[in-house]
Coordinates of N, CA, C and O in Angstrom, one line a residue:
X374 N -10.5 -16.6 33.8 CA -10.3 -15.8 32.7 C -9.1 -14.8 33.0 O -8.6 -14.8 34.1
X375 N -8.8 -14.0 32.0 CA -7.7 -13.1 32.2 C -7.9 -12.0 33.2 O -7.0 -11.3 33.7
X376 N -9.2 -11.7 33.6 CA -9.5 -10.8 34.7 C -9.4 -11.4 36.0 O -9.6 -10.7 37.1
X377 N -9.3 -12.7 36.1 CA -9.3 -13.4 37.3 C -10.7 -13.8 37.8 O -10.8 -14.2 39.0
X378 N -11.7 -13.7 37.0 CA -13.0 -14.0 37.3 C -13.2 -15.5 37.2 O -13.0 -16.1 36.1
X379 N -13.6 -16.2 38.3 CA -13.9 -17.6 38.2 C -15.0 -17.9 37.2 O -16.1 -17.3 37.4
X380 N -14.8 -18.7 36.2 CA -15.8 -19.0 35.3 C -16.0 -17.9 34.2 O -16.9 -18.0 33.4
X381 N -15.2 -16.9 34.3 CA -15.3 -15.8 33.3 C -14.9 -16.2 31.9 O -14.3 -17.3 31.7
X382 N -15.2 -15.4 30.9 CA -14.9 -15.8 29.5 C -13.9 -14.9 28.9 O -13.6 -15.0 27.7
X383 N -13.4 -13.9 29.6 CA -12.5 -12.9 29.0 C -11.2 -13.6 28.7 O -10.6 -14.3 29.5
X384 N -10.6 -13.3 27.5 CA -9.3 -13.8 27.1 C -8.4 -12.7 26.6 O -8.9 -11.6 26.3
X385 N -7.2 -13.0 26.5 CA -6.2 -12.0 26.0 C -6.3 -12.1 24.5 O -6.1 -13.1 23.9
X386 N -6.5 -10.9 23.8 CA -6.6 -10.9 22.4 C -5.2 -10.9 21.7 O -4.2 -11.0 22.4
X387 N -5.2 -10.8 20.4 CA -3.9 -10.9 19.6 C -3.0 -9.7 19.9 O -1.8 -9.8 19.7
X388 N -3.5 -8.6 20.5 CA -2.7 -7.5 20.9 C -2.3 -7.5 22.3 O -1.7 -6.5 22.8
X389 N -2.6 -8.5 23.0 CA -2.2 -8.7 24.4 C -3.1 -7.9 25.4 O -2.7 -7.7 26.5
X390 N -4.3 -7.6 25.0 CA -5.3 -6.9 25.8 C -6.3 -7.9 26.4 O -7.0 -8.5 25.6
X391 N -6.5 -7.9 27.7 CA -7.5 -8.7 28.3 C -8.9 -8.2 27.9 O -9.2 -7.0 28.1
X392 N -9.7 -9.0 27.3 CA -11.0 -8.6 26.8 C -11.0 -7.7 25.7 O -12.1 -7.1 25.3
X393 N -9.9 -7.6 25.0 CA -9.8 -6.6 23.9 C -10.5 -7.1 22.6 O -10.9 -8.3 22.5
X394 N -10.6 -6.2 21.6 CA -11.3 -6.5 20.4 C -10.3 -7.0 19.3 O -10.7 -7.2 18.2
X395 N -9.0 -7.1 19.6 CA -8.0 -7.5 18.6 C -7.5 -6.4 17.8 O -7.8 -5.2 18.1
X396 N -6.8 -6.6 16.8 CA -6.1 -5.6 16.0 C -7.1 -4.8 15.2 O -8.2 -5.3 14.8
X397 N -6.8 -3.5 14.9 CA -7.6 -2.7 14.0 C -7.2 -3.0 12.6 O -6.1 -3.4 12.2
X398 N -8.2 -2.8 11.7 CA -7.9 -2.9 10.2 C -7.6 -1.5 9.7 O -8.3 -0.6 9.8
X399 N -6.4 -1.4 9.1 CA -5.9 -0.1 8.6 C -6.4 0.2 7.2 O -7.0 -0.7 6.5
X400 N -6.1 1.4 6.7 CA -6.5 1.8 5.4 C -6.1 0.9 4.3 O -6.8 0.7 3.3
X401 N -4.9 0.3 4.4 CA -4.3 -0.5 3.4 C -4.8 -2.0 3.5 O -4.3 -2.8 2.7
X402 N -5.7 -2.3 4.4 CA -6.2 -3.6 4.6 C -5.4 -4.5 5.6 O -5.8 -5.5 6.0
X403 N -4.2 -4.0 6.0 CA -3.4 -4.7 7.0 C -4.0 -4.5 8.4 O -5.0 -3.7 8.5
X404 N -3.5 -5.2 9.3 CA -4.0 -5.1 10.7 C -2.9 -4.6 11.6 O -1.7 -4.9 11.3
X405 N -3.3 -3.9 12.7 CA -2.3 -3.4 13.6 C -2.9 -3.2 15.0 O -4.0 -2.9 15.1
X406 N -2.0 -3.4 16.0 CA -2.4 -3.2 17.4 C -2.1 -1.8 17.7 O -1.2 -1.5 18.5
X407 N -2.9 -0.8 17.2 CA -2.7 0.6 17.6 C -1.8 1.4 16.8 O -1.5 2.6 17.1
X408 N -1.3 0.9 15.6 CA -0.3 1.7 14.9 C -0.8 2.1 13.5 O 0.0 2.3 12.6
X409 N -2.1 2.0 13.2 CA -2.6 2.4 11.9 C -2.4 3.9 11.7 O -2.5 4.7 12.6
X410 N -2.2 4.3 10.5 CA -2.1 5.7 10.1 C -3.4 6.4 10.3 O -4.5 5.8 10.2
X411 N -3.4 7.7 10.6 CA -4.6 8.5 10.8 C -5.1 9.1 9.4 O -6.2 9.5 9.3
X412 N -4.2 9.2 8.4 CA -4.5 9.7 7.1 C -3.8 8.9 6.0 O -2.7 8.5 6.2
X413 N -4.5 8.6 4.9 CA -4.0 8.0 3.8 C -4.2 8.9 2.6 O -5.4 9.3 2.3
X414 N -3.2 9.1 1.8 CA -3.3 9.9 0.5 C -3.2 9.0 -0.7 O -2.4 8.1 -0.7
X415 N -4.0 9.2 -1.7 CA -3.9 8.4 -2.9 C -4.2 9.3 -4.1 O -4.2 10.5 -4.1
X416 N -4.5 8.6 -5.2 CA -4.7 9.2 -6.5 C -6.0 8.7 -7.2 O -6.3 7.6 -7.0
X417 N -6.6 9.6 -7.9 CA -7.8 9.2 -8.7 C -7.9 10.0 -10.0 O -7.4 11.1 -10.0
X418 N -8.6 9.5 -11.0 CA -8.9 10.2 -12.2 C -7.7 10.8 -12.9 O -7.7 12.0 -13.4
X419 N -6.6 10.0 -13.0 CA -5.4 10.5 -13.6 C -5.5 10.6 -15.1 O -6.0 9.7 -15.8
X420 N -5.1 11.7 -15.7 CA -5.0 12.0 -17.1 C -3.6 12.5 -17.4 O -2.8 12.6 -16.5
X421 N -3.3 12.9 -18.6 CA -2.0 13.4 -19.0 C -1.9 14.8 -18.5 O -0.8 15.4 -18.5
X422 N -3.0 15.5 -18.0 CA -2.9 16.9 -17.6 C -3.5 17.2 -16.3 O -3.5 18.3 -15.8
X423 N -4.1 16.2 -15.6 CA -4.7 16.4 -14.3 C -4.8 15.1 -13.5 O -4.7 14.0 -14.0
X424 N -4.9 15.3 -12.1 CA -5.1 14.2 -11.2 C -5.8 14.7 -10.0 O -5.6 15.9 -9.6
X425 N -6.6 13.9 -9.3 CA -7.1 14.2 -8.0 C -6.2 13.5 -6.9 O -5.9 12.4 -7.1
X426 N -5.9 14.3 -5.9 CA -5.3 13.8 -4.7 C -6.4 13.5 -3.7 O -7.1 14.3 -3.3
X427 N -6.5 12.2 -3.4 CA -7.6 11.8 -2.5 C -7.1 11.5 -1.1 O -5.9 11.4 -0.9
X428 N -8.0 11.5 -0.2 CA -7.7 11.2 1.2 C -8.7 10.3 1.9 O -9.9 10.3 1.5
X429 N -8.2 9.6 2.9 CA -9.0 8.9 3.8 C -8.5 9.3 5.2 O -7.3 9.2 5.4
X430 N -9.3 9.8 6.1 CA -8.8 10.3 7.3 C -9.7 10.0 8.5 O -10.9 10.0 8.4
X431 N -9.1 9.7 9.6 CA -9.8 9.5 10.9 C -10.1 10.8 11.6 O -10.8 10.8 12.6
X432 N -9.5 11.9 11.1 CA -9.7 13.3 11.7 C -9.9 14.3 10.6 O -9.6 14.1 9.4
X433 N -10.5 15.5 11.0 CA -10.6 16.6 10.0 C -9.2 17.0 9.6 O -8.2 17.0 10.4
X434 N -9.0 17.4 8.3 CA -7.7 17.9 7.8 C -7.9 19.4 7.7 O -8.7 19.9 7.0
X435 N -7.0 20.1 8.5 CA -7.1 21.6 8.5 C -6.2 22.3 7.5 O -6.4 23.5 7.3
X436 N -5.3 21.6 6.9 CA -4.5 22.2 5.8 C -3.4 21.2 5.4 O -3.2 20.1 6.0
X437 N -2.7 21.5 4.3 CA -1.7 20.6 3.8 C -0.6 21.3 3.0 O -0.8 22.4 2.5
X438 N 0.5 20.7 2.9 CA 1.6 21.1 2.1 C 2.2 19.8 1.5 O 2.6 18.9 2.3
X439 N 2.3 19.7 0.2 CA 2.9 18.6 -0.5 C 3.8 19.0 -1.6 O 3.5 20.1 -2.2
X440 N 4.8 18.3 -1.9 CA 5.6 18.5 -3.1 C 5.3 17.5 -4.2 O 5.4 16.3 -3.9
X441 N 4.9 17.9 -5.3 CA 4.6 17.0 -6.5 C 5.8 16.9 -7.4 O 6.5 17.9 -7.7
X442 N 6.2 15.7 -7.7 CA 7.4 15.4 -8.6 C 6.9 14.8 -9.9 O 5.9 14.2 -10.0
X443 N 7.7 15.0 -10.9 CA 7.5 14.3 -12.2 C 6.7 15.1 -13.2 O 6.6 14.7 -14.3
X444 N 6.1 16.2 -12.8 CA 5.3 17.0 -13.7 C 5.5 18.5 -13.4 O 6.1 18.8 -12.3
X445 N 5.1 19.3 -14.3 CA 5.2 20.8 -14.1 C 3.8 21.3 -13.8 O 2.9 21.3 -14.7
X446 N 3.5 21.7 -12.6 CA 2.2 22.1 -12.2 C 1.8 23.4 -12.9 O 2.6 24.3 -13.1
X447 N 0.5 23.5 -13.2 CA 0.0 24.8 -13.8 C -1.2 25.4 -13.0 O -1.4 26.6 -13.0
X448 N -1.9 24.5 -12.2 CA -3.0 25.0 -11.4 C -3.4 23.9 -10.4 O -3.0 22.8 -10.5
X449 N -4.2 24.3 -9.4 CA -4.8 23.4 -8.4 C -6.1 24.0 -7.9 O -6.3 25.2 -7.9
X450 N -7.0 23.1 -7.5 CA -8.3 23.5 -7.0 C -8.6 22.6 -5.8 O -8.2 21.5 -5.7
X451 N -9.5 23.1 -4.9 CA -10.0 22.3 -3.8 C -11.4 22.9 -3.4 O -11.6 24.0 -3.6
X452 N -12.2 22.0 -2.9 CA -13.5 22.4 -2.4 C -13.5 22.7 -0.9 O -14.4 23.2 -0.3
X453 N -12.3 22.4 -0.2 CA -12.3 22.5 1.2 C -11.6 23.8 1.8 O -12.0 24.2 2.9
X454 N -10.6 24.3 1.1 CA -9.8 25.4 1.7 C -9.9 26.7 0.8 O -9.9 26.6 -0.4
X455 N -9.9 27.8 1.5 CA -10.1 29.1 0.9 C -8.8 29.5 0.2 O -8.8 30.3 -0.8
X456 N -7.6 29.0 0.6 CA -6.4 29.4 0.0 C -5.7 28.2 -0.5 O -5.5 27.2 0.3
X457 N -5.4 28.2 -1.8 CA -4.6 27.1 -2.4 C -3.6 27.7 -3.3 O -4.0 28.5 -4.2
X458 N -2.4 27.4 -3.2 CA -1.4 28.0 -4.0 C -0.4 26.9 -4.5 O -0.2 25.9 -3.8
X459 N 0.2 27.2 -5.6 CA 1.2 26.2 -6.2 C 2.5 27.0 -6.5 O 2.4 28.2 -6.8
X460 N 3.6 26.3 -6.5 CA 4.8 26.9 -7.0 C 5.3 25.9 -8.1 O 5.7 24.8 -7.8
X461 N 5.1 26.4 -9.3 CA 5.5 25.5 -10.5 C 7.0 25.2 -10.5 O 7.4 24.2 -11.1
X462 N 7.8 26.0 -9.9 CA 9.3 25.8 -10.0 C 9.7 24.6 -9.1 O 10.6 23.9 -9.5
X463 N 9.0 24.4 -8.0 CA 9.4 23.3 -7.1 C 8.3 22.2 -6.9 O 8.5 21.3 -6.2
X464 N 7.1 22.5 -7.5 CA 6.0 21.5 -7.4 C 5.3 21.6 -6.0 O 4.5 20.7 -5.8
X465 N 5.5 22.6 -5.2 CA 4.9 22.7 -3.9 C 3.4 23.1 -4.1 O 3.1 24.1 -4.8
X466 N 2.5 22.5 -3.3 CA 1.1 22.8 -3.3 C 0.8 23.1 -1.8 O 1.1 22.2 -0.9
X467 N 0.2 24.2 -1.5 CA -0.1 24.6 -0.1 C -1.6 24.9 -0.1 O -2.1 25.7 -0.9
X468 N -2.3 24.3 0.9 CA -3.8 24.5 1.0 C -4.1 24.7 2.5 O -3.7 24.0 3.3
X469 N -4.9 25.8 2.8 CA -5.3 26.1 4.1 C -6.5 27.0 4.1 O -6.9 27.6 3.0
X470 N -7.1 27.3 5.2 CA -8.2 28.3 5.2 C -8.1 29.1 6.5 O -8.1 28.5 7.6
X471 N -8.0 30.4 6.4 CA -7.9 31.2 7.6 C -9.1 31.3 8.5 O -9.1 31.6 9.6
X472 N -10.3 30.9 7.9 CA -11.5 30.9 8.7 C -11.7 29.6 9.5 O -12.6 29.4 10.2
X473 N -10.8 28.6 9.2 CA -10.9 27.4 10.0 C -11.6 26.2 9.3 O -11.8 25.2 9.9
X474 N -11.9 26.4 8.0 CA -12.6 25.3 7.2 C -11.6 24.1 7.2 O -10.4 24.3 7.1
X475 N -12.2 22.9 7.1 CA -11.4 21.7 7.1 C -12.0 20.7 6.0 O -13.1 20.9 5.6
X476 N -11.1 19.8 5.6 CA -11.6 18.7 4.8 C -12.1 17.7 5.9 O -11.3 17.2 6.7
X477 N -13.4 17.3 5.9 CA -13.9 16.5 7.0 C -13.4 15.1 7.0 O -13.0 14.5 6.0
X478 N -13.4 14.5 8.2 CA -12.9 13.2 8.4 C -13.8 12.3 7.5 O -14.9 12.6 7.1
X479 N -13.2 11.2 7.1 CA -13.8 10.3 6.1 C -13.0 10.3 4.9 O -11.7 10.2 5.0
X480 N -13.6 10.3 3.7 CA -12.8 10.2 2.5 C -13.3 11.3 1.5 O -14.5 11.7 1.6
X481 N -12.5 11.7 0.6 CA -12.8 12.7 -0.4 C -11.6 13.1 -1.3 O -10.6 12.4 -1.2
X482 N -11.8 14.2 -2.0 CA -10.7 14.7 -2.8 C -10.1 15.9 -2.1 O -10.8 16.9 -1.8
X483 N -8.8 15.8 -1.8 CA -8.1 16.9 -1.1 C -7.9 18.0 -2.0 O -8.1 19.2 -1.7
X484 N -7.4 17.7 -3.3 CA -7.1 18.8 -4.3 C -7.1 18.1 -5.7 O -6.8 16.9 -5.8
X485 N -7.4 18.9 -6.7 CA -7.3 18.5 -8.0 C -6.1 19.3 -8.6 O -6.1 20.5 -8.5
X486 N -5.1 18.6 -9.2 CA -4.0 19.3 -9.7 C -4.0 19.2 -11.3 O -4.4 18.2 -11.8
X487 N -3.6 20.3 -11.9 CA -3.4 20.3 -13.4 C -1.9 20.6 -13.6 O -1.3 21.3 -12.9
X488 N -1.5 20.1 -14.7 CA -0.1 20.2 -15.1 C 0.1 20.1 -16.6 O -0.8 19.7 -17.3
X489 N 1.4 20.5 -17.0 CA 1.7 20.3 -18.4 C 1.6 18.9 -18.8 O 1.8 18.0 -18.1
X490 N 1.1 18.6 -20.1 CA 0.9 17.3 -20.6 C 2.1 16.4 -20.3 O 3.3 16.8 -20.6
X491 N 1.9 15.2 -19.7 CA 3.0 14.4 -19.4 C 2.5 12.9 -19.4 O 1.4 12.6 -19.0
X492 N 3.4 12.0 -19.7 CA 3.2 10.6 -19.5 C 4.2 10.0 -18.6 O 4.4 8.8 -18.5
X493 N 4.8 10.8 -17.7 CA 5.8 10.4 -16.7 C 5.2 9.8 -15.5 O 4.0 9.4 -15.4
X494 N 6.0 9.7 -14.5 CA 5.6 9.2 -13.2 C 5.4 10.4 -12.2 O 6.3 11.2 -12.0
X495 N 4.2 10.5 -11.7 CA 3.9 11.6 -10.8 C 4.0 11.1 -9.3 O 3.5 10.0 -9.0
X496 N 4.7 11.8 -8.5 CA 4.8 11.4 -7.1 C 4.5 12.5 -6.1 O 4.4 13.7 -6.5
X497 N 4.4 12.2 -4.9 CA 4.2 13.1 -3.8 C 5.3 12.9 -2.7 O 5.6 11.8 -2.3
X498 N 5.9 14.0 -2.3 CA 7.0 14.0 -1.3 C 6.7 15.1 -0.3 O 5.9 16.0 -0.5
X499 N 7.5 15.0 0.8 CA 7.5 16.1 1.9 C 6.1 16.5 2.3 O 5.7 17.6 2.3
X500 N 5.3 15.5 2.7 CA 3.9 15.7 3.1 C 3.9 16.4 4.5 O 4.5 15.8 5.5
X501 N 3.1 17.5 4.6 CA 2.8 18.1 5.9 C 1.3 18.2 5.9 O 0.7 18.9 5.1
X502 N 0.6 17.6 6.9 CA -0.8 17.7 7.1 C -1.1 18.3 8.5 O -0.4 17.9 9.4
X503 N -2.1 19.1 8.6 CA -2.5 19.5 9.9 C -3.9 19.1 10.1 O -4.7 19.1 9.2
X504 N -4.3 18.9 11.4 CA -5.6 18.6 11.8 C -6.3 19.9 12.1 O -5.8 21.0 11.7
X505 N -7.5 19.9 12.7 CA -8.1 21.1 13.2 C -7.3 21.7 14.4 O -6.3 21.1 14.8
X506 N -7.8 22.8 14.9 CA -7.0 23.4 16.0 C -6.8 22.5 17.2 O -5.7 22.7 17.9
X507 N -7.6 21.6 17.5 CA -7.5 20.8 18.7 C -6.6 19.6 18.4 O -6.1 18.9 19.4
X508 N -6.3 19.3 17.1 CA -5.5 18.1 16.8 C -4.0 18.4 16.5 O -3.1 17.7 16.9
X509 N -3.8 19.5 15.8 CA -2.4 19.9 15.5 C -1.9 19.1 14.3 O -2.6 18.7 13.4
X510 N -0.6 19.0 14.2 CA 0.1 18.3 13.1 C -0.3 16.8 13.1 O -0.4 16.2 14.1
X511 N -0.5 16.3 11.9 CA -0.8 14.8 11.7 C 0.5 14.2 11.3 O 1.1 14.6 10.3
X512 N 0.9 13.1 12.0 CA 2.2 12.5 11.7 C 2.0 11.1 11.1 O 2.9 10.6 10.5
X513 N 0.9 10.4 11.4 CA 0.7 9.0 10.9 C 0.1 9.0 9.6 O -1.2 9.0 9.5
X514 N 0.9 9.1 8.5 CA 0.3 9.3 7.2 C 0.9 8.2 6.3 O 2.1 7.9 6.3
X515 N 0.0 7.6 5.5 CA 0.4 6.6 4.5 C 0.1 7.2 3.1 O -0.7 8.1 3.0
X516 N 0.7 6.7 2.1 CA 0.7 7.2 0.8 C 0.8 6.1 -0.3 O 1.5 5.2 -0.1
X517 N 0.0 6.3 -1.4 CA 0.1 5.4 -2.5 C 1.5 5.4 -3.2 O 1.8 4.6 -3.9
X518 N 2.3 6.5 -2.9 CA 3.6 6.6 -3.5 C 3.6 7.4 -4.8 O 3.7 8.6 -4.7
X519 N 3.6 6.7 -5.9 CA 3.6 7.4 -7.2 C 2.7 6.7 -8.1 O 2.2 5.6 -7.8
X520 N 2.4 7.4 -9.3 CA 1.5 6.8 -10.2 C 2.0 7.1 -11.6 O 2.5 8.2 -11.9
X521 N 2.0 6.1 -12.5 CA 2.4 6.2 -13.9 C 1.2 6.9 -14.6 O 0.1 6.3 -14.6
X522 N 1.5 8.0 -15.2 CA 0.4 8.7 -16.0 C 0.2 8.0 -17.3 O 1.1 7.3 -17.8
X523 N -1.0 8.1 -17.9 CA -1.3 7.4 -19.1 C -0.5 8.0 -20.3 O 0.0 9.1 -20.2
X524 N -0.4 7.2 -21.4 CA 0.3 7.6 -22.6 C -0.4 8.9 -23.1 O -1.6 9.0 -23.0
X525 N 0.4 9.8 -23.7 CA -0.1 11.0 -24.2 C -0.8 10.7 -25.6 O -0.2 10.1 -26.5
X526 N -2.1 11.0 -25.6 CA -2.9 10.8 -26.9 C -3.3 12.1 -27.5 O -3.8 12.1 -28.6
X527 N -3.1 13.2 -26.8 CA -3.4 14.5 -27.2 C -2.3 15.5 -26.7 O -2.3 15.8 -25.5
X528 N -1.4 15.9 -27.6 CA -0.2 16.7 -27.1 C -0.6 17.9 -26.3 O 0.0 18.2 -25.3
X529 N -1.7 18.6 -26.7 CA -2.0 19.8 -26.0 C -2.7 19.5 -24.7 O -2.7 20.4 -23.8
X530 N -3.3 18.3 -24.6 CA -4.1 18.0 -23.4 C -5.5 18.7 -23.4 O -6.2 18.6 -22.4
X531 N -5.9 19.3 -24.5 CA -7.1 20.1 -24.5 C -8.1 19.3 -25.3 O -8.0 19.1 -26.5
X532 N -9.2 18.9 -24.7 CA -10.3 18.2 -25.3 C -11.6 19.0 -25.3 O -11.8 19.7 -24.3
X533 N -12.4 18.9 -26.3 CA -13.7 19.6 -26.3 C -14.7 18.7 -25.5 O -14.4 17.7 -25.0
X534 N -15.9 19.2 -25.5 CA -17.0 18.5 -24.7 C -17.3 17.1 -25.2 O -17.9 16.3 -24.5
X535 N -16.9 16.9 -26.5 CA -17.1 15.5 -27.1 C -15.9 14.6 -26.9 O -15.9 13.5 -27.4
X536 N -14.9 15.1 -26.2 CA -13.7 14.4 -26.0 C -12.7 14.4 -27.2 O -11.8 13.5 -27.2
X537 N -12.9 15.3 -28.1 CA -12.0 15.4 -29.3 C -10.8 16.3 -29.0 O -11.0 17.4 -28.5
X538 N -9.6 15.8 -29.2 CA -8.4 16.6 -29.0 C -8.3 17.8 -29.9 O -8.5 17.7 -31.1
X539 N -8.1 18.9 -29.3 CA -8.1 20.2 -30.0 C -9.3 20.5 -30.8 O -9.3 21.3 -31.8
X540 N -10.4 19.9 -30.5 CA -11.7 20.0 -31.2 C -12.4 21.3 -30.9 O -12.1 22.1 -30.1

């Protein structure tokens, strides 16, 4: 076998490792020999006035800075970080927590963004993510890219509890 054991059963896997487990399955379903991203950002619950920025991560996320394109931000919220601020002029969203709170490894919603009513294409650029104090900056990040927002069915974007526009 590949270890030199007479009668052994170890073989070299697809990644060139003797007795290895083969390639890892990445967030996007592809396989890689050690080059999968540690964090993937995506979108969920898109409307004409809000969207959730979701994450899948192999490590805790200690903070983030992202630039949102295609819409004019009005607010943002998060369940993970004590400080969350937006700059409506340039679309920058910044989230962190001075006490050290993190978005835990696994998957969830990093932030919910609200914006002026739009049916355009919303995108994320200039992503900066940090891990917890022991991890530092996260560099291996994948992203869904951009998302086409649905057609505007309510110009104000304000719905009552029954889902009626301006009701």
